[in-house]
CSV table of C-alpha atoms in Angstrom, one decimal:
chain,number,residue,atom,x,y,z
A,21,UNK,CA,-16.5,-2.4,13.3
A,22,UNK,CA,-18.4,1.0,12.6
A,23,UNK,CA,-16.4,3.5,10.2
A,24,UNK,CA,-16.1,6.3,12.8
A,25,UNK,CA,-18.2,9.8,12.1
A,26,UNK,CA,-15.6,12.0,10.5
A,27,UNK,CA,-16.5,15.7,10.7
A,28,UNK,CA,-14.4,17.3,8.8
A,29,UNK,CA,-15.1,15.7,5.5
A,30,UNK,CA,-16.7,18.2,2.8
A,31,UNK,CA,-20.1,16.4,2.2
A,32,UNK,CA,-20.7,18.9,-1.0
A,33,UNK,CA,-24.1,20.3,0.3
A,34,UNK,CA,-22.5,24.0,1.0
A,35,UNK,CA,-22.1,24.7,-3.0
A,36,UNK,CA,-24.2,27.7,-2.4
A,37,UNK,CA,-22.7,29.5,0.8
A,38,UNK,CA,-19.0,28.7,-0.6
A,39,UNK,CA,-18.5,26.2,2.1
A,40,UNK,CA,-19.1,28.7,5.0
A,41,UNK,CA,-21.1,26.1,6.6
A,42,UNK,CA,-18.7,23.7,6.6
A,43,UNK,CA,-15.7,25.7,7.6
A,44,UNK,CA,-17.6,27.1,10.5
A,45,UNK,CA,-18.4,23.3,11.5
A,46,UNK,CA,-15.4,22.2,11.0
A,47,UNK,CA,-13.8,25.3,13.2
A,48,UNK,CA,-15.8,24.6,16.4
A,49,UNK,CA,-14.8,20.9,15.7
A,50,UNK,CA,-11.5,21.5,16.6
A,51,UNK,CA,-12.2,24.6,19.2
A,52,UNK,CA,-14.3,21.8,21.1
A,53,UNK,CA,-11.3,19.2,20.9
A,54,UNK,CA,-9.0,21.9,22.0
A,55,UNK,CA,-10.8,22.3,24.8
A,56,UNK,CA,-11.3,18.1,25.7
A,57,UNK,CA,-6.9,17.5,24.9
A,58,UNK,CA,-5.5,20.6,26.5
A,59,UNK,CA,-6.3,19.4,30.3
A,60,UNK,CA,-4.4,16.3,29.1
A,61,UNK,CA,-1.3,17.3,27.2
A,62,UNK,CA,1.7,19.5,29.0
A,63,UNK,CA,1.2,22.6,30.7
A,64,UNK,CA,1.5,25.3,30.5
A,65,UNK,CA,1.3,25.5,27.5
A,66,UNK,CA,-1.5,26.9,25.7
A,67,UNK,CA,-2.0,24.2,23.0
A,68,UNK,CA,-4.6,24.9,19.8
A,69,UNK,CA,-5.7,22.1,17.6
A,70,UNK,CA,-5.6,23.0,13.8
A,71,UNK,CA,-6.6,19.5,12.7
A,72,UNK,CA,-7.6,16.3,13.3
A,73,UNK,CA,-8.3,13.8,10.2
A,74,UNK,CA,-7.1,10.5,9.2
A,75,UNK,CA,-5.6,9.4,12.8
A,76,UNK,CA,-3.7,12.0,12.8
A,77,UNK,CA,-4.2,14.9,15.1
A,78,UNK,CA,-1.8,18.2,14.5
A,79,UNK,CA,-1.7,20.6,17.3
A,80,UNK,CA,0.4,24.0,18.2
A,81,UNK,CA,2.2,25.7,20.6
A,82,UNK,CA,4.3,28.4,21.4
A,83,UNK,CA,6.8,26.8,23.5
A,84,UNK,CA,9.5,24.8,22.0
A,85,UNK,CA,10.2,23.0,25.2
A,86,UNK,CA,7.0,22.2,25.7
A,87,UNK,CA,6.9,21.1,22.6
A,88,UNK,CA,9.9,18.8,22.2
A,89,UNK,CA,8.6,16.8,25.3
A,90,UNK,CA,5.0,15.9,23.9
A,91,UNK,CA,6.7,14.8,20.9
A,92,UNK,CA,9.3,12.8,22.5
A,93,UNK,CA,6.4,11.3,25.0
A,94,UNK,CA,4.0,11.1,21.6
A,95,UNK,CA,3.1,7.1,21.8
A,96,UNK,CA,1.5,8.1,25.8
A,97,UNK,CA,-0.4,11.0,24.7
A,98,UNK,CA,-1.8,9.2,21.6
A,99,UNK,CA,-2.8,6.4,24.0
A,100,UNK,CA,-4.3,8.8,26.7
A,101,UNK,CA,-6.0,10.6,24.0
A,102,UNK,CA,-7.7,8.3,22.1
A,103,UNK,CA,-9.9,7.2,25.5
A,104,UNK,CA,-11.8,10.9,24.7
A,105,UNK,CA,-15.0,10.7,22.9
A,106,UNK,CA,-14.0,12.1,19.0
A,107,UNK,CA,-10.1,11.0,19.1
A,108,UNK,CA,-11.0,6.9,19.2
A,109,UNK,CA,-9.1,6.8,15.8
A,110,UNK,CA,-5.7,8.6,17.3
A,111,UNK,CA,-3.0,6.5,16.1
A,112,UNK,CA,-0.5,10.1,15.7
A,113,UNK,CA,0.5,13.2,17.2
A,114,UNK,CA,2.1,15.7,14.9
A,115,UNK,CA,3.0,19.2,16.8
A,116,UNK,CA,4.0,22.7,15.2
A,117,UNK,CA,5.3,25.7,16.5
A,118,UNK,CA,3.3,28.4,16.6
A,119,UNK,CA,4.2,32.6,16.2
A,120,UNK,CA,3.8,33.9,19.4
A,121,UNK,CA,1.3,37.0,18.4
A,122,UNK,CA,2.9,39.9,19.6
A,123,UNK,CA,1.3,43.1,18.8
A,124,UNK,CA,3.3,45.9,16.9
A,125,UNK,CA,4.2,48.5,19.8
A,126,UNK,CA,2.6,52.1,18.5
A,127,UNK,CA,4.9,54.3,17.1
A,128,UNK,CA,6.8,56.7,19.4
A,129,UNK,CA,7.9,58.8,16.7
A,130,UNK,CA,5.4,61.7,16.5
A,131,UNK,CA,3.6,62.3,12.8
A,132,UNK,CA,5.5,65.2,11.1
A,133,UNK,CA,3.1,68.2,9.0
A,134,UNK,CA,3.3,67.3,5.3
A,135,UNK,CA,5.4,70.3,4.5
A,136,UNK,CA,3.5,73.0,2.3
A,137,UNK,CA,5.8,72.7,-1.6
A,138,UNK,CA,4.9,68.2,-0.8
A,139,UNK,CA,1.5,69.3,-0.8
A,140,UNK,CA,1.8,71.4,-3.7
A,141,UNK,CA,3.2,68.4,-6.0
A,142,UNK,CA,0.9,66.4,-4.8
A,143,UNK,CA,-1.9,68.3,-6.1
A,144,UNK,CA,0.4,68.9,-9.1
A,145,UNK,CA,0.8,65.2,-9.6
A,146,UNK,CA,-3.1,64.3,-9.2
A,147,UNK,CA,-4.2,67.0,-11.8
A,148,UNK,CA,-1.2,65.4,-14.3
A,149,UNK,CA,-2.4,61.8,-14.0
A,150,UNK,CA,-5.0,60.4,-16.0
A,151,UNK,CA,-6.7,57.9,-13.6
A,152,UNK,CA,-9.1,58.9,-11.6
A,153,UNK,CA,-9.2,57.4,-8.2
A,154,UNK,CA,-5.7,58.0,-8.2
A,155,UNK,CA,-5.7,61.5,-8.5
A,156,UNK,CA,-8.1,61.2,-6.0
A,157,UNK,CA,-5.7,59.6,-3.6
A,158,UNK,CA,-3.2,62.5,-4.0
A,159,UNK,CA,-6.1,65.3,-3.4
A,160,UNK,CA,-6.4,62.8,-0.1
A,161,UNK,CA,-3.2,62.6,0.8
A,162,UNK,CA,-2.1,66.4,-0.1
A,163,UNK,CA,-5.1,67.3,2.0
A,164,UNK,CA,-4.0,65.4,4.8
A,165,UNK,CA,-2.2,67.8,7.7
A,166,UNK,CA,0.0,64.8,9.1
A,167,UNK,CA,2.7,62.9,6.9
A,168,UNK,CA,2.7,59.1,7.3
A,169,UNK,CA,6.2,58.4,6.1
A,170,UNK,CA,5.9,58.2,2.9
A,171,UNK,CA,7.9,57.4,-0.2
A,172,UNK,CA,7.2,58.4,-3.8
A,173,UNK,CA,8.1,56.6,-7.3
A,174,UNK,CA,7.8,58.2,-10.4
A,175,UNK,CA,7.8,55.1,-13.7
A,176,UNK,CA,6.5,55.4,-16.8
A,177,UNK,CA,4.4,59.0,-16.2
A,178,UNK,CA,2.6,57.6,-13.3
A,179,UNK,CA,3.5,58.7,-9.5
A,180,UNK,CA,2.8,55.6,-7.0
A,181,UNK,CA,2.9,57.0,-3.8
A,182,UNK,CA,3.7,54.0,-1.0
A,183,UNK,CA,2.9,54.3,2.5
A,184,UNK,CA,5.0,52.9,4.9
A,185,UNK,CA,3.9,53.2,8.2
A,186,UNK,CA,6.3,52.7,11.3
C-alpha cells in the first residue's frame, strides 16, 4: 500500500519566504476540500474546513444544530467522505462551532467637537512630555475638530490618552 500524498506537511524548502508558500498551499488545500465535502455533509449549513491531517478532518459551522447531527451521524459521513479523491485516509470527523461574523453596527451617536479648554491641555500636555511621537499624537488629536470618546490617564508624568471608540 502507497503512503498517501499529504499536503499539508512543511517540507522545509520555504526558509526564505517565512513559509508563505506553504501556508498559501496549504490554504487552497482546504478551500478546494471545502468545496468537494460541503455538497455532502448537512445543509444548510455553510461548513468551512480548517484542517485535514492525520485521518482526521476538523470542519466548522455556525449552526449548532447542524452541528450536533453530523457529529451524531459522524461514522456515515466519514464513510461517504473518504470515497472523494484527497479524504481516502478519513477515519474521523471532528466539528467546531464557529463565531457567526457579525459586523459592528456604526455608531448612531453623532461625534461631539473636542471642546476648546480639552484642546488647550492637550497642546499643554504634548509640549510637557518628553517623547516625541507622543507629543505628536496630542498636537493630532488637539487638532482634531471631532472627539472620539476619549479617556485620559495621567501615571508617572506621562499622559496616555486611550481611544475608545463606540
Amino acid at each position: 500500500m502507497s503512503k498517501p500524498d499529504n499536503v499539508f506537511q512543511q517540507t522545509g524548502k520555504h526558509i526564505k519566504t517565512g513559509n508563505l508558500t506553504f501556508l498559501t498551499t496549504q490554504v487552497a488545500q482546504w478551500q478546494r476540500l471545502t468545496k468537494m465535502v460541503q455538497p455532502l455533509l448537512p445543509q444548510p449549513e455553510q461548513w468551512q474546513v480548517v484542517c485535514y491531517q492525520n485521518g482526521s478532518l476538523i470542519i466548522t459551522g455556525e449552526n449548532q444544530a447542524m452541528i450536533s447531527q453530523l457529529s451524531y451521524l459522524q461514522n456515515q459521513y466519514v464513510s461517504k467522505l473518504s470515497q472523494l479523491e484527497g479524504l481516502k485516509d478519513l477515519q474521523r470527523i471532528q466539528v467546531r462551532l464557529r463565531n457567526k461574523n457579525i459586523p459592528n453596527p456604526p455608531s448612531s451617536e453623532p461625534s461631539k467637537p473636542i471642546p476648546p479648554e480639552t484642546q488647550e491641555m492637550l497642546r499643554s500636555a504634548a509640549d510637557f512630555v518628553s517623547d516625541p511621537k507622543l507629543s505628536q499624537a496630542l498636537l493630532r488629536l488637539a487638532s482634531n475638530k471631532k472627539i472620539m470618546n476619549f479617556i485620559f490617564y495621567e501615571k508617572f508624568s506621562y499622559i496616555f490618552v486611550t481611544y475608545i471608540t463606540f
